[in-house]
Amino acid sequence: MRAFIASSIGVTCAAVLVLPPAVPAGAAPDTTTAFVEPPDVPGSTQSLPLLPLSAPSGRATGEPTRTAEVAEQGLSEREVRPFSMVGVVWDDVDTELHGTVQVRTRAIGTTRWSDWQDLETHNAEHAADPGSAERESGTVRGSTAPLWVGDSDGVAVRVRPESTDPQDRNAPAVPLPTGLRLELIDPDKDPQPLPAAGAEARDTGDDRTTPLDGRVLPALSKAQTEARSEAEAGLAPGAQPYIGPRPRIITRKGWGADEKLRERAFVYTKSVKVAFIHHSATGNNYKCTQAPSVLRGIYRYHVKSGGLHDIAYNFAVDKCGNIYEGRAGGVTKAVLGAHTRGFNSNSTGIAVLGTFTGSNPPAAAVNAIAKLTAWKLGLFGANPQGRTTLVSGGGNKFKKGKKVKLDVISGHRDGFATECPGALLYKKLGSARTSSAQLQGR
């Protein structure tokens, strides 16, 4: 169940060698080897090693070539098996990719190729903590963020390293990581369609008798939530709970998580003192009905391509405000995630599906953050408008062992030097804190 370990001649996991499909007319022949999982596993991952690109794309004949461009790696346009999500991985998780990664894709049933699209290369901050069993498992790899591209059957990729001196055409390039591979993710078909929000209103609030077959945890009123809180949060009888009403949560079964992919064991921490807000950086070109597929793609990419034990985030939110269970282990529990390197202990990670560096997050998504944090943080007695202290496990912003004062609802960038969760989502966290506290009755 672990991700493959790449070498120059093959892989060491249970994968089968698949011959490349026929290439479309005019396309370069595919000289790479694709490794694809057996057909009895839902979904698939195609993994193609990148090759040196002899001619920089888009440079006019006779125009001087920079040394950095000669060092490009990638693949020319080619036909592949259907996929919907794409990313690039490399051997060493501790090696950063200094450069740009771009892909072009062709929609299934068309001859239309997309423009070049950027992949977020600085993805090391979405990781297990240094020294943790997950981090030291030997299977974790360096990776870009994955990008959702929709149903596609053609792809091209180019990886351009930075120059050590952008002003000098003859300056050497920054070396690219070894073992660069293109990962093409097919999340497989959606499970049975979910009921629309509100369809669970007829439910009594008892999850054990819900007609939704375990696919959705229905929303509860504040009174119903508080009635359960003593057992779930360990509160003393009669204590003021300050817990927001539980929102509707689509479970792992609801979004079609294949439980055979992940590690079987669960790891817990003592508490949930901080909620770190992320964006998935997978792009905004998805319909909310496709969000389960996006989640299955991220899950497969994190586990099979990146070598994590499970999807990194504890929860996800789509742009319509639907809330999804992330990493397995129980939505009421302090499950150890791999979302904020250095601060995964005693925190929960919530990823909004999308990219919000230049696009505003929908109000429905921000409202969902408020609802989810009011409930989840309330279970552990945390005030969404408060501040608390976590001890860093090590990262690029805080050294290991440093005590760091953080907002109870923080952005990923508060714990690690990163653009995540995007400047425009980060600006909305103040209003999310206020709404969350109000839902708790503060």
Short mmCIF file of C-alpha atoms in Angstrom, two decimals:
data_model
loop_
_atom_site.label_atom_id
_atom_site.label_comp_id
_atom_site.label_asym_id
_atom_site.label_seq_id
_atom_site.Cartn_x
_atom_site.Cartn_y
_atom_site.Cartn_z
CA MET A 1 0.00 0.00 0.00
CA ARG A 2 2.98 2.27 0.21
CA ALA A 3 4.07 4.55 -2.59
CA PHE A 4 6.61 3.12 -5.01
CA ILE A 5 10.31 3.82 -4.62
CA ALA A 6 11.58 5.05 -7.94
CA SER A 7 14.76 3.91 -9.62
CA SER A 8 16.17 4.17 -13.11
CA ILE A 9 14.83 0.75 -14.04
CA GLY A 10 11.54 0.27 -12.23
CA VAL A 11 9.65 0.27 -8.97
CA THR A 12 9.52 -1.88 -5.89
CA CYS A 13 5.78 -1.93 -5.19
CA ALA A 14 2.98 -4.05 -6.57
CA ALA A 15 2.70 -2.25 -9.88
CA VAL A 16 2.46 -3.54 -13.41
CA LEU A 17 4.36 -2.36 -16.44
CA VAL A 18 2.00 -0.90 -19.00
CA LEU A 19 3.03 -0.15 -22.55
CA PRO A 20 2.46 3.46 -23.61
CA PRO A 21 -0.71 4.00 -25.62
CA ALA A 22 -0.64 5.06 -29.22
CA VAL A 23 0.30 8.71 -29.64
CA PRO A 24 -1.88 11.13 -31.57
CA ALA A 25 -0.88 12.22 -35.03
CA GLY A 26 1.82 14.84 -34.91
CA ALA A 27 2.78 14.14 -31.31
CA ALA A 28 6.23 13.06 -30.28
CA PRO A 29 6.59 9.34 -29.55
CA ASP A 30 6.40 8.42 -25.89
CA THR A 31 9.78 7.04 -24.86
CA THR A 32 8.99 6.96 -21.14
CA THR A 33 7.60 4.12 -19.10
CA ALA A 34 4.33 4.48 -17.21
CA PHE A 35 3.74 2.52 -14.03
CA VAL A 36 0.07 1.93 -13.31
CA GLU A 37 -1.65 0.10 -10.47
CA PRO A 38 -3.54 -3.15 -11.03
CA PRO A 39 -7.09 -2.69 -12.37
CA ASP A 40 -8.80 -4.07 -9.22
CA VAL A 41 -7.85 -0.96 -7.22
CA PRO A 42 -10.34 1.92 -7.68
CA GLY A 43 -8.70 4.79 -9.54
CA SER A 44 -5.14 4.76 -10.77
CA THR A 45 -1.85 6.63 -10.75
CA GLN A 46 0.32 6.88 -13.85
CA SER A 47 3.91 7.80 -13.02
CA LEU A 48 6.17 8.94 -15.86
CA PRO A 49 9.86 9.83 -15.40
CA LEU A 50 10.80 13.25 -16.80
CA LEU A 51 13.48 13.57 -19.46
CA PRO A 52 15.92 16.35 -20.44
CA LEU A 53 14.34 18.75 -22.92
CA SER A 54 16.82 19.50 -25.69
CA ALA A 55 15.13 22.62 -27.04
CA PRO A 56 13.57 25.27 -24.80
CA SER A 57 9.93 25.79 -25.72
CA GLY A 58 9.01 29.11 -27.30
CA ARG A 59 12.56 30.36 -28.02
CA ALA A 60 13.10 31.76 -31.51
CA THR A 61 15.68 30.16 -33.81
CA GLY A 62 19.09 31.72 -33.33
CA GLU A 63 18.16 33.39 -30.05
CA PRO A 64 20.75 32.77 -27.31
CA THR A 65 19.95 29.96 -24.91
CA ARG A 66 20.51 30.28 -21.19
CA THR A 67 22.35 27.54 -19.37
CA ALA A 68 19.40 27.22 -17.01
CA GLU A 69 17.08 26.44 -19.92
CA VAL A 70 19.34 23.69 -21.23
CA ALA A 71 18.82 21.95 -17.89
CA GLU A 72 15.03 21.79 -18.37
CA GLN A 73 13.26 18.49 -17.88
CA GLY A 74 9.82 17.45 -19.00
CA LEU A 75 7.74 15.54 -21.50
CA SER A 76 6.38 16.63 -24.87
CA GLU A 77 2.69 16.41 -25.76
CA ARG A 78 1.52 12.80 -25.61
CA GLU A 79 -1.56 10.66 -25.21
CA VAL A 80 -1.99 8.88 -21.89
CA ARG A 81 -4.66 6.99 -20.00
CA PRO A 82 -7.49 9.21 -18.67
CA PHE A 83 -6.71 11.32 -15.60
CA SER A 84 -8.08 14.40 -13.83
CA MET A 85 -5.30 15.59 -11.51
CA VAL A 86 -1.60 16.14 -12.13
CA GLY A 87 1.48 16.75 -9.98
CA VAL A 88 5.26 16.29 -10.02
CA VAL A 89 7.24 14.40 -7.38
CA TRP A 90 10.93 13.72 -6.73
CA ASP A 91 13.10 11.46 -4.61
CA ASP A 92 14.21 13.54 -1.62
CA VAL A 93 11.52 15.17 0.52
CA ASP A 94 14.14 17.50 2.02
CA THR A 95 15.20 18.87 -1.40
CA GLU A 96 13.33 21.93 -2.64
CA LEU A 97 12.58 22.51 -6.31
CA HIS A 98 13.91 25.96 -7.24
CA GLY A 99 12.21 26.75 -10.51
CA THR A 100 8.86 26.52 -12.27
CA VAL A 101 6.68 23.55 -13.15
CA GLN A 102 4.08 23.92 -15.88
CA VAL A 103 1.67 21.49 -17.53
CA ARG A 104 -0.58 21.45 -20.59
CA THR A 105 -3.47 19.02 -20.84
CA ARG A 106 -5.95 17.89 -23.47
CA ALA A 107 -9.59 17.37 -22.57
CA ILE A 108 -11.00 13.92 -23.34
CA GLY A 109 -12.86 13.74 -26.64
CA THR A 110 -11.28 16.91 -28.04
CA THR A 111 -8.17 18.07 -29.85
CA ARG A 112 -8.04 21.16 -27.65
CA TRP A 113 -4.96 21.69 -25.48
CA SER A 114 -4.98 24.02 -22.50
CA ASP A 115 -2.55 26.86 -22.01
CA TRP A 116 0.47 26.20 -19.80
CA GLN A 117 -0.64 26.07 -16.17
CA ASP A 118 1.62 26.52 -13.15
CA LEU A 119 1.95 23.99 -10.36
CA GLU A 120 2.75 25.30 -6.88
CA THR A 121 6.32 24.09 -6.32
CA HIS A 122 6.80 25.12 -2.68
CA ASN A 123 4.79 22.37 -1.06
CA ALA A 124 7.14 21.14 1.67
CA GLU A 125 5.14 22.96 4.33
CA HIS A 126 2.23 20.54 3.84
CA ALA A 127 4.07 17.74 5.57
CA ALA A 128 4.43 15.53 8.61
CA ASP A 129 6.57 16.95 11.41
CA PRO A 130 10.32 16.26 11.40
CA GLY A 131 11.14 13.24 13.53
CA SER A 132 7.62 11.78 13.36
CA ALA A 133 7.11 8.19 12.27
CA GLU A 134 5.24 9.37 9.19
CA ARG A 135 8.05 11.70 8.16
CA GLU A 136 10.77 9.12 8.79
CA SER A 137 8.95 6.22 7.11
CA GLY A 138 11.29 6.26 4.11
CA THR A 139 8.42 6.55 1.64
CA VAL A 140 7.80 10.32 1.76
CA ARG A 141 8.85 12.23 -1.35
CA GLY A 142 9.19 15.82 -2.43
CA SER A 143 6.21 17.09 -4.41
CA THR A 144 4.46 20.02 -5.98
CA ALA A 145 0.87 20.75 -5.08
CA PRO A 146 -1.50 18.75 -7.28
CA LEU A 147 -3.62 20.54 -9.89
CA TRP A 148 -7.18 19.57 -10.84
CA VAL A 149 -7.53 19.68 -14.65
CA GLY A 150 -10.70 17.65 -15.24
CA ASP A 151 -11.11 14.63 -17.50
CA SER A 152 -8.04 14.56 -19.75
CA ASP A 153 -6.11 12.10 -21.90
CA GLY A 154 -3.17 14.19 -23.11
CA VAL A 155 -0.38 15.91 -21.21
CA ALA A 156 2.87 17.81 -21.55
CA VAL A 157 5.11 19.09 -18.76
CA ARG A 158 8.17 21.28 -18.42
CA VAL A 159 10.31 21.95 -15.36
CA ARG A 160 12.59 24.98 -15.61
CA PRO A 161 15.26 25.50 -12.96
CA GLU A 162 16.17 28.93 -11.69
CA SER A 163 19.47 30.44 -12.79
CA THR A 164 22.02 31.10 -10.09
CA ASP A 165 22.34 34.58 -11.64
CA PRO A 166 19.35 35.78 -13.70
CA GLN A 167 21.46 38.63 -15.12
CA ASP A 168 24.07 36.28 -16.60
CA ARG A 169 23.00 34.11 -19.55
CA ASN A 170 25.92 31.78 -18.94
CA ALA A 171 25.33 31.33 -15.23
CA PRO A 172 24.73 27.72 -14.16
CA ALA A 173 21.25 26.57 -13.25
CA VAL A 174 20.22 25.59 -9.76
CA PRO A 175 20.25 21.76 -9.88
CA LEU A 176 16.83 20.18 -10.13
CA PRO A 177 15.91 17.43 -7.65
CA THR A 178 16.68 13.90 -8.76
CA GLY A 179 14.00 11.43 -9.74
CA LEU A 180 11.47 13.90 -11.16
CA ARG A 181 8.28 12.12 -12.17
CA LEU A 182 4.93 13.26 -13.53
CA GLU A 183 2.00 11.86 -11.57
CA LEU A 184 -1.35 11.55 -13.36
CA ILE A 185 -4.24 10.77 -11.03
CA ASP A 186 -7.53 9.15 -11.98
CA PRO A 187 -9.80 9.41 -8.90
CA ASP A 188 -12.32 6.95 -10.40
CA LYS A 189 -16.06 7.47 -10.60
CA ASP A 190 -18.05 9.07 -7.80
CA PRO A 191 -19.87 6.82 -5.35
CA GLN A 192 -23.65 7.00 -5.10
CA PRO A 193 -24.70 10.68 -5.31
CA LEU A 194 -25.00 12.40 -1.95
CA PRO A 195 -28.32 13.79 -0.77
CA ALA A 196 -28.67 17.53 -1.05
CA ALA A 197 -27.90 19.63 2.00
CA GLY A 198 -30.99 19.69 4.16
CA ALA A 199 -32.12 16.20 3.14
CA GLU A 200 -31.05 14.98 6.56
CA ALA A 201 -33.42 17.40 8.35
CA ARG A 202 -35.86 14.55 8.96
CA ASP A 203 -33.17 12.73 10.94
CA THR A 204 -33.52 12.51 14.71
CA GLY A 205 -29.91 13.47 15.32
CA ASP A 206 -28.93 9.91 16.22
CA ASP A 207 -26.12 8.99 13.81
CA ARG A 208 -26.66 5.30 14.51
CA THR A 209 -30.09 5.41 12.88
CA THR A 210 -29.40 7.95 10.14
CA PRO A 211 -30.92 6.97 6.78
CA LEU A 212 -27.84 8.32 5.02
CA ASP A 213 -25.90 5.06 5.36
CA GLY A 214 -22.91 6.64 7.03
CA ARG A 215 -22.16 8.97 4.13
CA VAL A 216 -23.17 12.16 5.93
CA LEU A 217 -23.13 13.25 9.55
CA PRO A 218 -26.25 15.44 9.72
CA ALA A 219 -26.16 18.88 11.23
CA LEU A 220 -27.22 19.10 14.87
CA SER A 221 -28.74 21.98 16.76
CA LYS A 222 -26.67 23.64 19.47
CA ALA A 223 -28.78 21.91 22.14
CA GLN A 224 -28.24 18.51 20.54
CA THR A 225 -24.53 19.17 20.21
CA GLU A 226 -24.21 20.26 23.84
CA ALA A 227 -26.11 17.18 24.99
CA ARG A 228 -23.38 15.04 23.47
CA SER A 229 -20.48 17.24 24.49
CA GLU A 230 -19.83 15.79 27.94
CA ALA A 231 -19.02 12.38 26.51
CA GLU A 232 -17.24 13.63 23.38
CA ALA A 233 -15.19 16.41 24.94
CA GLY A 234 -14.84 15.05 28.47
CA LEU A 235 -16.48 18.10 30.02
CA ALA A 236 -17.48 18.08 33.65
CA PRO A 237 -21.25 17.89 34.16
CA GLY A 238 -22.77 21.35 34.28
CA ALA A 239 -19.75 23.04 32.68
CA GLN A 240 -20.49 25.82 30.18
CA PRO A 241 -19.67 24.04 26.91
CA TYR A 242 -19.23 26.95 24.43
CA ILE A 243 -19.57 24.49 21.57
CA GLY A 244 -21.05 25.52 18.27
CA PRO A 245 -23.70 23.32 16.65
CA ARG A 246 -22.22 20.45 14.69
CA PRO A 247 -22.37 21.26 10.99
CA ARG A 248 -23.27 18.77 8.26
CA ILE A 249 -20.13 16.75 7.48
CA ILE A 250 -19.67 14.47 4.48
CA THR A 251 -17.75 11.45 5.73
CA ARG A 252 -14.92 9.59 4.05
CA LYS A 253 -17.47 7.04 2.89
CA GLY A 254 -19.50 9.90 1.45
CA TRP A 255 -16.67 11.19 -0.76
CA GLY A 256 -15.53 7.69 -1.68
CA ALA A 257 -12.21 7.31 0.16
CA ASP A 258 -10.65 3.93 -0.56
CA GLU A 259 -9.63 2.81 2.92
CA LYS A 260 -7.17 0.27 1.47
CA LEU A 261 -4.85 3.11 0.44
CA ARG A 262 -4.05 4.52 3.87
CA GLU A 263 -2.16 3.22 6.88
CA ARG A 264 -4.44 1.24 9.16
CA ALA A 265 -3.28 2.72 12.47
CA PHE A 266 -4.44 6.11 13.76
CA VAL A 267 -2.22 8.57 15.63
CA TYR A 268 -3.68 11.06 18.10
CA THR A 269 -2.36 14.08 19.98
CA LYS A 270 -3.54 15.44 23.33
CA SER A 271 -5.80 18.25 22.22
CA VAL A 272 -6.87 20.61 19.43
CA LYS A 273 -5.68 24.07 20.39
CA VAL A 274 -5.35 25.63 16.91
CA ALA A 275 -7.15 25.28 13.59
CA PHE A 276 -4.80 25.97 10.67
CA ILE A 277 -6.58 27.16 7.52
CA HIS A 278 -5.15 26.13 4.14
CA HIS A 279 -6.00 26.30 0.50
CA SER A 280 -5.38 23.14 -1.52
CA ALA A 281 -3.74 25.08 -4.42
CA THR A 282 -5.50 22.66 -6.80
CA GLY A 283 -7.16 25.48 -8.76
CA ASN A 284 -10.72 26.74 -8.85
CA ASN A 285 -11.90 25.03 -12.03
CA TYR A 286 -14.14 22.44 -10.44
CA LYS A 287 -17.86 22.13 -9.85
CA CYS A 288 -19.02 21.44 -6.32
CA THR A 289 -20.44 18.13 -7.56
CA GLN A 290 -16.83 17.26 -8.50
CA ALA A 291 -15.43 18.04 -5.03
CA PRO A 292 -15.50 14.36 -3.95
CA SER A 293 -13.41 13.53 -7.02
CA VAL A 294 -10.99 16.36 -6.19
CA LEU A 295 -10.67 14.98 -2.66
CA ARG A 296 -10.05 11.44 -3.89
CA GLY A 297 -7.38 12.83 -6.21
CA ILE A 298 -5.65 14.71 -3.39
CA TYR A 299 -5.90 11.64 -1.14
CA ARG A 300 -4.36 9.36 -3.77
CA TYR A 301 -1.64 11.92 -4.58
CA HIS A 302 -0.72 12.39 -0.92
CA VAL A 303 -0.52 8.64 -0.24
CA LYS A 304 0.54 6.90 -3.46
CA SER A 305 2.69 9.68 -4.93
CA GLY A 306 3.90 11.58 -1.86
CA GLY A 307 4.17 8.68 0.58
CA LEU A 308 2.04 10.10 3.41
CA HIS A 309 0.00 7.78 5.63
CA ASP A 310 -3.33 9.36 4.63
CA ILE A 311 -4.66 12.60 3.19
CA ALA A 312 -2.76 15.38 4.96
CA TYR A 313 -5.74 17.53 6.05
CA ASN A 314 -8.17 16.77 8.86
CA PHE A 315 -11.05 18.46 7.05
CA ALA A 316 -11.82 20.01 3.68
CA VAL A 317 -14.32 22.63 2.56
CA ASP A 318 -15.45 23.18 -1.03
CA LYS A 319 -16.44 26.50 -2.60
CA CYS A 320 -20.14 25.80 -1.99
CA GLY A 321 -19.52 25.44 1.73
CA ASN A 322 -19.78 21.65 1.97
CA ILE A 323 -17.60 20.21 4.75
CA TYR A 324 -15.74 16.91 4.37
CA GLU A 325 -14.01 14.58 6.80
CA GLY A 326 -10.32 14.37 5.92
CA ARG A 327 -7.75 12.17 7.64
CA ALA A 328 -9.30 9.09 9.21
CA GLY A 329 -9.52 8.55 12.95
CA GLY A 330 -12.73 10.25 14.04
CA VAL A 331 -14.05 13.75 13.45
CA THR A 332 -14.39 14.47 17.18
CA LYS A 333 -10.87 13.31 18.04
CA ALA A 334 -7.45 15.02 18.00
CA VAL A 335 -6.15 13.17 14.93
CA LEU A 336 -2.53 13.92 14.02
CA GLY A 337 -2.42 15.30 10.48
CA ALA A 338 0.37 16.27 8.08
CA HIS A 339 -0.85 19.71 7.03
CA THR A 340 1.38 22.26 8.80
CA ARG A 341 4.99 21.17 9.11
CA GLY A 342 6.16 21.80 12.66
CA PHE A 343 2.68 22.31 14.13
CA ASN A 344 0.67 19.19 13.42
CA SER A 345 0.52 18.22 17.10
CA ASN A 346 -2.44 19.64 19.02
CA SER A 347 -3.93 21.24 15.92
CA THR A 348 -6.38 20.48 13.13
CA GLY A 349 -5.91 21.32 9.46
CA ILE A 350 -8.79 22.62 7.32
CA ALA A 351 -8.19 22.96 3.56
CA VAL A 352 -10.47 25.01 1.34
CA LEU A 353 -10.46 23.37 -2.09
CA GLY A 354 -9.11 25.97 -4.49
CA THR A 355 -6.40 28.59 -4.97
CA PHE A 356 -6.87 31.98 -3.34
CA THR A 357 -3.73 33.96 -4.11
CA GLY A 358 -5.60 36.01 -6.72
CA SER A 359 -9.22 34.89 -6.33
CA ASN A 360 -11.53 35.69 -3.45
CA PRO A 361 -12.85 32.71 -1.49
CA PRO A 362 -16.64 32.34 -1.74
CA ALA A 363 -18.60 33.51 1.28
CA ALA A 364 -20.03 29.98 1.62
CA ALA A 365 -16.54 28.58 2.18
CA VAL A 366 -15.66 31.21 4.81
CA ASN A 367 -18.96 30.55 6.58
CA ALA A 368 -18.19 26.83 6.57
CA ILE A 369 -14.83 27.51 8.23
CA ALA A 370 -16.67 29.41 10.98
CA LYS A 371 -19.21 26.61 11.50
CA LEU A 372 -16.62 23.84 11.52
CA THR A 373 -14.21 25.62 13.89
CA ALA A 374 -17.01 26.67 16.27
CA TRP A 375 -17.85 22.99 16.73
CA LYS A 376 -14.41 21.34 16.48
CA LEU A 377 -12.55 23.86 18.65
CA GLY A 378 -15.47 23.93 21.08
CA LEU A 379 -15.07 20.22 21.73
CA PHE A 380 -11.65 21.06 23.19
CA GLY A 381 -12.63 24.25 25.00
CA ALA A 382 -10.83 26.60 22.58
CA ASN A 383 -12.01 30.19 21.97
CA PRO A 384 -11.91 31.01 18.20
CA GLN A 385 -11.02 34.63 18.99
CA GLY A 386 -8.29 33.70 21.44
CA ARG A 387 -4.59 33.01 21.25
CA THR A 388 -2.66 30.01 22.49
CA THR A 389 0.85 28.54 22.52
CA LEU A 390 2.20 25.61 20.51
CA VAL A 391 5.71 24.20 20.51
CA SER A 392 7.33 24.08 17.06
CA GLY A 393 8.40 20.72 15.75
CA GLY A 394 10.80 22.44 13.36
CA GLY A 395 10.29 24.42 10.16
CA ASN A 396 11.53 27.37 8.12
CA LYS A 397 9.91 29.99 10.36
CA PHE A 398 10.37 28.64 13.89
CA LYS A 399 13.13 26.38 15.19
CA LYS A 400 12.30 23.08 16.81
CA GLY A 401 11.35 23.52 20.47
CA LYS A 402 10.40 27.19 20.20
CA LYS A 403 7.17 28.18 21.96
CA VAL A 404 5.03 30.13 19.51
CA LYS A 405 1.99 32.27 20.31
CA LEU A 406 -0.68 31.71 17.65
CA ASP A 407 -4.27 32.70 16.95
CA VAL A 408 -6.61 29.81 17.74
CA ILE A 409 -7.76 30.15 14.11
CA SER A 410 -4.53 30.69 12.17
CA GLY A 411 -3.52 30.68 8.55
CA HIS A 412 -0.92 28.18 7.42
CA ARG A 413 1.53 31.08 6.90
CA ASP A 414 1.39 31.84 10.61
CA GLY A 415 3.30 28.64 11.34
CA PHE A 416 5.43 28.33 8.20
CA ALA A 417 6.85 30.79 5.65
CA THR A 418 4.42 30.12 2.80
CA GLU A 419 1.77 31.86 0.69
CA CYS A 420 -0.84 29.36 1.92
CA PRO A 421 -3.78 29.84 2.40
CA GLY A 422 -3.52 32.56 -0.22
CA ALA A 423 -3.58 36.26 0.58
CA LEU A 424 -7.30 36.68 -0.13
CA LEU A 425 -8.42 33.78 2.05
CA TYR A 426 -6.04 34.86 4.80
CA LYS A 427 -7.76 38.27 4.87
CA LYS A 428 -11.09 36.58 5.64
CA LEU A 429 -9.90 34.80 8.79
CA GLY A 430 -10.81 37.73 11.04
CA SER A 431 -14.49 37.52 10.08
CA ALA A 432 -14.34 33.72 10.41
CA ARG A 433 -13.05 34.08 13.99
CA THR A 434 -15.86 36.46 14.91
CA SER A 435 -18.58 34.25 13.41
CA SER A 436 -17.10 31.13 14.97
CA ALA A 437 -17.11 32.67 18.46
CA GLN A 438 -20.70 33.83 18.00
CA LEU A 439 -21.77 30.32 17.04
CA GLN A 440 -20.16 29.07 20.25
CA GLY A 441 -22.32 31.53 22.21
CA ARG A 442 -19.45 33.73 23.35
#
